[in-house]
PDB file of C-alpha atoms in Angstrom:
ATOM      1  CA  ASP Q   5     127.952  55.601 123.527  1.00 86.00           C
ATOM      2  CA  ILE Q   6     131.598  56.577 123.234  1.00 92.00           C
ATOM      3  CA  GLN Q   7     133.447  54.880 120.390  1.00 94.00           C
ATOM      4  CA  MET Q   8     137.192  54.234 120.430  1.00 96.00           C
ATOM      5  CA  THR Q   9     139.137  54.164 117.169  1.00 97.00           C
ATOM      6  CA  GLN Q  10     142.551  52.564 117.502  1.00 98.00           C
ATOM      7  CA  SER Q  11     145.185  52.588 114.794  1.00 97.00           C
ATOM      8  CA  PRO Q  12     146.917  50.949 113.152  1.00 97.00           C
ATOM      9  CA  SER Q  13     145.225  47.550 113.365  1.00 97.00           C
ATOM     10  CA  SER Q  14     148.574  45.870 112.779  1.00 97.00           C
ATOM     11  CA  LEU Q  15     152.168  46.969 112.833  1.00 97.00           C
ATOM     12  CA  SER Q  16     155.489  45.414 111.948  1.00 97.00           C
ATOM     13  CA  ALA Q  17     158.665  46.852 113.459  1.00 97.00           C
ATOM     14  CA  SER Q  18     162.263  45.899 114.184  1.00 97.00           C
ATOM     15  CA  VAL Q  19     163.869  45.358 117.575  1.00 97.00           C
ATOM     16  CA  GLY Q  20     165.037  48.718 118.852  1.00 97.00           C
ATOM     17  CA  ASP Q  21     162.448  50.706 116.895  1.00 97.00           C
ATOM     18  CA  ARG Q  22     160.200  53.310 118.451  1.00 98.00           C
ATOM     19  CA  VAL Q  23     156.582  52.162 118.111  1.00 98.00           C
ATOM     20  CA  THR Q  24     153.511  54.375 118.384  1.00 98.00           C
ATOM     21  CA  ILE Q  25     149.834  53.417 118.560  1.00 98.00           C
ATOM     22  CA  THR Q  26     147.010  55.926 118.648  1.00 98.00           C
ATOM     23  CA  CYS Q  27     143.517  55.821 120.073  1.00 98.00           C
ATOM     24  CA  GLN Q  28     140.830  58.397 119.349  1.00 98.00           C
ATOM     25  CA  ALA Q  29     137.626  58.811 121.343  1.00 97.00           C
ATOM     26  CA  SER Q  30     134.374  59.941 119.749  1.00 96.00           C
ATOM     27  CA  GLN Q  31     133.993  62.561 122.489  1.00 95.00           C
ATOM     28  CA  ASP Q  32     136.023  64.116 125.275  1.00 96.00           C
ATOM     29  CA  ILE Q  33     136.994  61.499 127.861  1.00 95.00           C
ATOM     30  CA  SER Q  34     139.486  63.640 129.810  1.00 95.00           C
ATOM     31  CA  ASN Q  35     142.254  61.202 130.808  1.00 95.00           C
ATOM     32  CA  TYR Q  36     139.978  58.191 131.370  1.00 96.00           C
ATOM     33  CA  LEU Q  37     142.065  55.951 129.147  1.00 97.00           C
ATOM     34  CA  ASN Q  38     144.031  52.783 129.882  1.00 98.00           C
ATOM     35  CA  TRP Q  39     146.335  50.573 127.780  1.00 98.00           C
ATOM     36  CA  TYR Q  40     146.685  46.772 127.916  1.00 98.00           C
ATOM     37  CA  GLN Q  41     149.037  44.212 126.416  1.00 98.00           C
ATOM     38  CA  GLN Q  42     147.762  40.768 125.458  1.00 98.00           C
ATOM     39  CA  LYS Q  43     150.242  38.090 124.464  1.00 98.00           C
ATOM     40  CA  PRO Q  44     148.978  35.083 122.482  1.00 95.00           C
ATOM     41  CA  GLY Q  45     146.994  32.681 124.644  1.00 95.00           C
ATOM     42  CA  LYS Q  46     147.288  34.908 127.702  1.00 97.00           C
ATOM     43  CA  ALA Q  47     145.038  37.293 129.601  1.00 98.00           C
ATOM     44  CA  PRO Q  48     145.458  41.027 129.056  1.00 98.00           C
ATOM     45  CA  LYS Q  49     147.882  42.912 131.272  1.00 98.00           C
ATOM     46  CA  LEU Q  50     147.438  46.517 132.381  1.00 98.00           C
ATOM     47  CA  LEU Q  51     150.369  48.710 131.291  1.00 98.00           C
ATOM     48  CA  ILE Q  52     149.237  52.342 131.466  1.00 98.00           C
ATOM     49  CA  TYR Q  53     146.353  53.868 133.413  1.00 97.00           C
ATOM     50  CA  ASP Q  54     144.712  57.274 133.274  1.00 96.00           C
ATOM     51  CA  ALA Q  55     146.445  58.019 129.966  1.00 97.00           C
ATOM     52  CA  SER Q  56     149.990  58.428 131.200  1.00 97.00           C
ATOM     53  CA  ASN Q  57     150.626  56.538 134.448  1.00 97.00           C
ATOM     54  CA  LEU Q  58     152.848  53.473 134.314  1.00 98.00           C
ATOM     55  CA  GLU Q  59     151.447  50.484 136.204  1.00 97.00           C
ATOM     56  CA  THR Q  60     153.764  49.152 138.901  1.00 96.00           C
ATOM     57  CA  GLY Q  61     156.335  46.726 137.552  1.00 96.00           C
ATOM     58  CA  VAL Q  62     155.890  47.706 133.895  1.00 98.00           C
ATOM     59  CA  PRO Q  63     159.154  48.580 132.079  1.00 97.00           C
ATOM     60  CA  SER Q  64     159.791  52.258 131.506  1.00 98.00           C
ATOM     61  CA  ARG Q  65     160.080  51.811 127.729  1.00 98.00           C
ATOM     62  CA  PHE Q  66     156.273  51.842 127.729  1.00 98.00           C
ATOM     63  CA  SER Q  67     154.567  55.221 127.974  1.00 98.00           C
ATOM     64  CA  GLY Q  68     151.279  56.930 127.266  1.00 98.00           C
ATOM     65  CA  SER Q  69     150.123  60.467 126.618  1.00 98.00           C
ATOM     66  CA  GLY Q  70     147.109  62.498 125.602  1.00 98.00           C
ATOM     67  CA  SER Q  71     143.860  63.842 126.940  1.00 97.00           C
ATOM     68  CA  GLY Q  72     140.446  64.742 125.620  1.00 97.00           C
ATOM     69  CA  THR Q  73     139.956  62.716 122.464  1.00 97.00           C
ATOM     70  CA  ASP Q  74     143.463  61.854 121.255  1.00 98.00           C
ATOM     71  CA  PHE Q  75     145.827  59.432 122.957  1.00 98.00           C
ATOM     72  CA  THR Q  76     149.162  57.853 122.129  1.00 98.00           C
ATOM     73  CA  PHE Q  77     150.896  54.715 123.386  1.00 98.00           C
ATOM     74  CA  THR Q  78     154.634  54.425 122.775  1.00 98.00           C
ATOM     75  CA  ILE Q  79     157.277  51.735 123.118  1.00 98.00           C
ATOM     76  CA  SER Q  80     160.560  53.653 123.070  1.00 98.00           C
ATOM     77  CA  SER Q  81     162.750  50.722 122.026  1.00 97.00           C
ATOM     78  CA  LEU Q  82     160.937  47.598 120.880  1.00 98.00           C
ATOM     79  CA  GLN Q  83     162.023  44.316 122.457  1.00 97.00           C
ATOM     80  CA  ALA Q  84     161.271  40.841 121.116  1.00 96.00           C
ATOM     81  CA  GLU Q  85     159.105  40.084 124.161  1.00 97.00           C
ATOM     82  CA  ASP Q  86     156.821  43.013 123.323  1.00 97.00           C
ATOM     83  CA  ILE Q  87     155.167  41.019 120.551  1.00 96.00           C
ATOM     84  CA  ALA Q  88     151.489  41.167 121.469  1.00 98.00           C
ATOM     85  CA  THR Q  89     148.197  42.827 120.732  1.00 98.00           C
ATOM     86  CA  TYR Q  90     147.674  46.174 122.451  1.00 98.00           C
ATOM     87  CA  TYR Q  91     144.296  47.607 123.420  1.00 98.00           C
ATOM     88  CA  CYS Q  92     143.167  51.002 124.620  1.00 98.00           C
ATOM     89  CA  GLN Q  93     140.180  51.146 126.976  1.00 98.00           C
ATOM     90  CA  GLN Q  94     138.098  54.112 128.042  1.00 97.00           C
ATOM     91  CA  TYR Q  95     135.820  54.313 131.040  1.00 94.00           C
ATOM     92  CA  GLU Q  96     132.835  56.387 132.078  1.00 90.00           C
ATOM     93  CA  ASN Q  97     131.480  56.671 135.595  1.00 84.00           C
ATOM     94  CA  LEU Q  98     127.850  57.689 135.367  1.00 84.00           C
ATOM     95  CA  PRO Q  99     126.777  55.007 134.678  1.00 87.00           C
ATOM     96  CA  PRO Q 100     129.894  52.857 134.555  1.00 90.00           C
ATOM     97  CA  MET Q 101     130.716  51.842 131.006  1.00 92.00           C
ATOM     98  CA  TYR Q 102     133.905  50.533 129.465  1.00 95.00           C
ATOM     99  CA  THR Q 103     134.881  50.430 125.796  1.00 96.00           C
ATOM    100  CA  PHE Q 104     137.969  48.893 124.228  1.00 97.00           C
ATOM    101  CA  GLY Q 105     139.652  49.875 121.022  1.00 97.00           C
ATOM    102  CA  GLN Q 106     139.827  47.282 118.261  1.00 97.00           C
ATOM    103  CA  GLY Q 107     143.408  46.344 119.117  1.00 98.00           C
ATOM    104  CA  THR Q 108     146.792  46.679 117.422  1.00 98.00           C
ATOM    105  CA  LYS Q 109     148.696  43.512 116.607  1.00 98.00           C
ATOM    106  CA  LEU Q 110     152.415  44.180 116.870  1.00 98.00           C
ATOM    107  CA  GLU Q 111     154.853  41.908 115.049  1.00 96.00           C
ATOM    108  CA  ILE Q 112     158.616  41.809 114.660  1.00 93.00           C
ATOM    109  CA  LYS Q 113     159.925  42.667 111.211  1.00 90.00           C
TER     110      LYS Q 113
ATOM    111  CA  GLU B  27     149.545  37.002 145.152  1.00 96.00           C
ATOM    112  CA  VAL B  28     146.269  37.891 143.464  1.00 97.00           C
ATOM    113  CA  GLN B  29     144.655  34.916 141.771  1.00 98.00           C
ATOM    114  CA  LEU B  30     141.436  34.753 139.779  1.00 98.00           C
ATOM    115  CA  VAL B  31     140.335  31.346 138.526  1.00 98.00           C
ATOM    116  CA  GLU B  32     137.305  31.068 136.274  1.00 98.00           C
ATOM    117  CA  SER B  33     135.286  27.912 135.697  1.00 98.00           C
ATOM    118  CA  GLY B  34     132.003  26.724 134.246  1.00 97.00           C
ATOM    119  CA  GLY B  35     132.567  27.252 130.540  1.00 96.00           C
ATOM    120  CA  VAL B  36     131.104  24.500 128.329  1.00 95.00           C
ATOM    121  CA  VAL B  37     129.384  23.919 125.008  1.00 97.00           C
ATOM    122  CA  VAL B  38     125.712  24.885 125.225  1.00 98.00           C
ATOM    123  CA  GLN B  39     122.892  25.090 122.701  1.00 98.00           C
ATOM    124  CA  PRO B  40     121.373  28.403 121.627  1.00 98.00           C
ATOM    125  CA  GLY B  41     118.698  29.424 124.095  1.00 98.00           C
ATOM    126  CA  GLY B  42     120.412  27.581 126.917  1.00 98.00           C
ATOM    127  CA  SER B  43     121.691  28.755 130.281  1.00 98.00           C
ATOM    128  CA  LEU B  44     125.020  28.605 132.031  1.00 97.00           C
ATOM    129  CA  ARG B  45     126.629  29.833 135.239  1.00 98.00           C
ATOM    130  CA  LEU B  46     130.240  30.914 135.327  1.00 98.00           C
ATOM    131  CA  SER B  47     132.260  31.178 138.529  1.00 98.00           C
ATOM    132  CA  CYS B  48     135.428  33.003 139.465  1.00 98.00           C
ATOM    133  CA  ALA B  49     137.327  32.054 142.620  1.00 98.00           C
ATOM    134  CA  ALA B  50     139.407  34.919 143.989  1.00 98.00           C
ATOM    135  CA  SER B  51     142.326  34.856 146.410  1.00 98.00           C
ATOM    136  CA  GLY B  52     145.283  36.926 147.504  1.00 97.00           C
ATOM    137  CA  PHE B  53     143.417  40.149 148.183  1.00 96.00           C
ATOM    138  CA  SER B  54     140.530  41.499 150.271  1.00 96.00           C
ATOM    139  CA  PHE B  55     137.823  40.435 147.860  1.00 96.00           C
ATOM    140  CA  ASP B  56     135.033  42.367 149.568  1.00 95.00           C
ATOM    141  CA  ASP B  57     136.870  45.674 149.094  1.00 94.00           C
ATOM    142  CA  TYR B  58     136.784  45.619 145.297  1.00 96.00           C
ATOM    143  CA  THR B  59     134.467  46.044 142.353  1.00 95.00           C
ATOM    144  CA  MET B  60     134.675  43.026 140.067  1.00 97.00           C
ATOM    145  CA  HIS B  61     134.022  42.625 136.338  1.00 97.00           C
ATOM    146  CA  TRP B  62     133.396  40.119 133.594  1.00 98.00           C
ATOM    147  CA  VAL B  63     135.078  40.822 130.236  1.00 98.00           C
ATOM    148  CA  ARG B  64     134.782  38.566 127.200  1.00 98.00           C
ATOM    149  CA  GLN B  65     136.692  37.917 124.005  1.00 98.00           C
ATOM    150  CA  ALA B  66     135.175  36.150 121.019  1.00 98.00           C
ATOM    151  CA  PRO B  67     137.576  33.825 119.181  1.00 97.00           C
ATOM    152  CA  GLY B  68     140.105  35.899 117.241  1.00 96.00           C
ATOM    153  CA  LYS B  69     138.369  39.137 118.224  1.00 97.00           C
ATOM    154  CA  GLY B  70     138.858  42.029 120.613  1.00 97.00           C
ATOM    155  CA  LEU B  71     137.817  42.614 124.201  1.00 98.00           C
ATOM    156  CA  GLU B  72     134.285  43.460 125.302  1.00 98.00           C
ATOM    157  CA  TRP B  73     133.272  44.510 128.812  1.00 97.00           C
ATOM    158  CA  VAL B  74     130.240  42.531 129.981  1.00 98.00           C
ATOM    159  CA  SER B  75     129.302  43.474 133.542  1.00 97.00           C
ATOM    160  CA  LEU B  76     130.422  44.843 136.891  1.00 96.00           C
ATOM    161  CA  ILE B  77     129.351  44.411 140.492  1.00 96.00           C
ATOM    162  CA  SER B  78     130.232  46.713 143.351  1.00 94.00           C
ATOM    163  CA  TRP B  79     132.111  45.550 146.427  1.00 94.00           C
ATOM    164  CA  ASN B  80     128.948  44.692 148.371  1.00 94.00           C
ATOM    165  CA  GLY B  81     126.817  43.577 145.441  1.00 94.00           C
ATOM    166  CA  GLY B  82     124.602  46.612 145.813  1.00 94.00           C
ATOM    167  CA  SER B  83     125.224  47.940 142.328  1.00 94.00           C
ATOM    168  CA  THR B  84     125.392  46.027 139.076  1.00 96.00           C
ATOM    169  CA  TYR B  85     125.808  47.214 135.487  1.00 96.00           C
ATOM    170  CA  TYR B  86     125.693  45.479 132.139  1.00 97.00           C
ATOM    171  CA  ALA B  87     126.660  45.992 128.535  1.00 96.00           C
ATOM    172  CA  ASP B  88     123.659  46.539 126.288  1.00 96.00           C
ATOM    173  CA  SER B  89     124.474  43.287 124.479  1.00 97.00           C
ATOM    174  CA  VAL B  90     123.741  41.197 127.605  1.00 98.00           C
ATOM    175  CA  GLN B  91     121.289  43.395 129.536  1.00 97.00           C
ATOM    176  CA  GLY B  92     118.271  41.357 130.615  1.00 97.00           C
ATOM    177  CA  ARG B  93     119.917  37.996 129.838  1.00 98.00           C
ATOM    178  CA  PHE B  94     122.939  37.915 132.155  1.00 98.00           C
ATOM    179  CA  THR B  95     123.080  38.425 135.928  1.00 98.00           C
ATOM    180  CA  ILE B  96     126.265  39.147 137.860  1.00 98.00           C
ATOM    181  CA  SER B  97     126.509  38.264 141.549  1.00 98.00           C
ATOM    182  CA  ARG B  98     129.087  37.660 144.243  1.00 98.00           C
ATOM    183  CA  ASP B  99     129.469  35.811 147.513  1.00 98.00           C
ATOM    184  CA  ASN B 100     132.018  37.655 149.628  1.00 97.00           C
ATOM    185  CA  SER B 101     132.021  34.875 152.242  1.00 97.00           C
ATOM    186  CA  LYS B 102     133.275  32.518 149.524  1.00 98.00           C
ATOM    187  CA  THR B 103     135.390  35.178 147.727  1.00 98.00           C
ATOM    188  CA  SER B 104     133.636  34.227 144.533  1.00 98.00           C
ATOM    189  CA  LEU B 105     132.137  36.022 141.552  1.00 98.00           C
ATOM    190  CA  TYR B 106     129.428  34.605 139.317  1.00 98.00           C
ATOM    191  CA  LEU B 107     127.804  35.227 135.948  1.00 98.00           C
ATOM    192  CA  GLN B 108     124.416  33.632 135.301  1.00 98.00           C
ATOM    193  CA  MET B 109     123.769  33.528 131.576  1.00 98.00           C
ATOM    194  CA  HIS B 110     120.333  32.877 130.030  1.00 98.00           C
ATOM    195  CA  SER B 111     118.941  32.877 126.493  1.00 98.00           C
ATOM    196  CA  LEU B 112     122.408  32.281 125.111  1.00 98.00           C
ATOM    197  CA  ARG B 113     123.095  33.216 121.503  1.00 98.00           C
ATOM    198  CA  THR B 114     125.813  32.118 119.105  1.00 98.00           C
ATOM    199  CA  GLU B 115     127.327  35.600 119.423  1.00 98.00           C
ATOM    200  CA  ASP B 116     127.906  34.973 123.155  1.00 98.00           C
ATOM    201  CA  THR B 117     130.595  32.443 122.218  1.00 98.00           C
ATOM    202  CA  ALA B 118     133.747  33.782 123.845  1.00 98.00           C
ATOM    203  CA  LEU B 119     136.449  33.382 126.438  1.00 98.00           C
ATOM    204  CA  TYR B 120     135.054  34.956 129.601  1.00 98.00           C
ATOM    205  CA  TYR B 121     137.507  36.634 131.957  1.00 98.00           C
ATOM    206  CA  CYS B 122     136.863  37.843 135.462  1.00 98.00           C
ATOM    207  CA  ALA B 123     138.841  40.938 136.323  1.00 98.00           C
ATOM    208  CA  LYS B 124     139.478  42.989 139.420  1.00 97.00           C
ATOM    209  CA  ASP B 125     139.159  46.765 139.604  1.00 95.00           C
ATOM    210  CA  ILE B 126     141.310  49.047 141.720  1.00 91.00           C
ATOM    211  CA  ARG B 127     140.468  49.922 145.322  1.00 82.00           C
ATOM    212  CA  GLY B 128     137.635  52.432 145.465  1.00 79.00           C
ATOM    213  CA  GLY B 129     137.382  52.725 141.727  1.00 78.00           C
ATOM    214  CA  ASN B 130     135.415  51.717 138.666  1.00 81.00           C
ATOM    215  CA  SER B 131     138.085  52.438 136.102  1.00 90.00           C
ATOM    216  CA  ARG B 132     140.517  49.708 135.141  1.00 95.00           C
ATOM    217  CA  PHE B 133     141.215  46.010 135.263  1.00 96.00           C
ATOM    218  CA  ASP B 134     144.440  45.463 137.131  1.00 96.00           C
ATOM    219  CA  TYR B 135     144.266  41.672 137.490  1.00 97.00           C
ATOM    220  CA  TRP B 136     142.669  39.117 135.191  1.00 98.00           C
ATOM    221  CA  GLY B 137     141.998  35.406 135.356  1.00 98.00           C
ATOM    222  CA  GLN B 138     142.940  33.068 132.526  1.00 98.00           C
ATOM    223  CA  GLY B 139     139.381  32.808 131.278  1.00 98.00           C
ATOM    224  CA  THR B 140     136.762  30.110 130.738  1.00 98.00           C
ATOM    225  CA  LEU B 141     135.487  29.272 127.263  1.00 98.00           C
ATOM    226  CA  VAL B 142     131.778  29.395 126.506  1.00 98.00           C
ATOM    227  CA  THR B 143     130.705  27.947 123.167  1.00 98.00           C
ATOM    228  CA  VAL B 144     127.105  28.408 122.036  1.00 98.00           C
ATOM    229  CA  SER B 145     126.424  26.000 119.216  1.00 96.00           C
TER     230      SER B 145
END
């Protein structure tokens, strides 16, 4: 099974800061990597799909990059409403299997 | 507007059974693969199961294989999860989630979840 290692597990930053979260796969997953935002008490929300594609309606300050085993999620200028836990998620097709990273809890400094 | 509304979560004893439901609306339900994803209290997300658009293919996480059964009724635009031999570690908020058209890759809409407590 493919393991996903997400770091850091928590992060404190100031409004306006550039924030970066990384996700590493235990083996090559091409670009089969998505990113989600989960605000407290809410369901997760898809932000980035296939490593670098912005989901419709998601602000452009969110971005993703990477391929193979190493992936990065970036918020270019942190806003107060971005306080949430962020998860990476990889997928395999044969057979279908989905694995989430452990999550990164983002707080305002 | 896509809506997914889960129900059926309750407190159940270890070894018990439970059936969760997810009522879908706002999209062509029978065109999409559907999933169950769970989240233990204070923990991360865990994919549980998927079912193809016509119910012909189902897949499960190893942690629930042989105990849980996913099904759907396209005439009722509803998704189900039959859970047997429940364990304390199955305690979680269970979300139903929709995949993209023609794909088995990502969860683009989620319900608000239904809480299952095994105790």
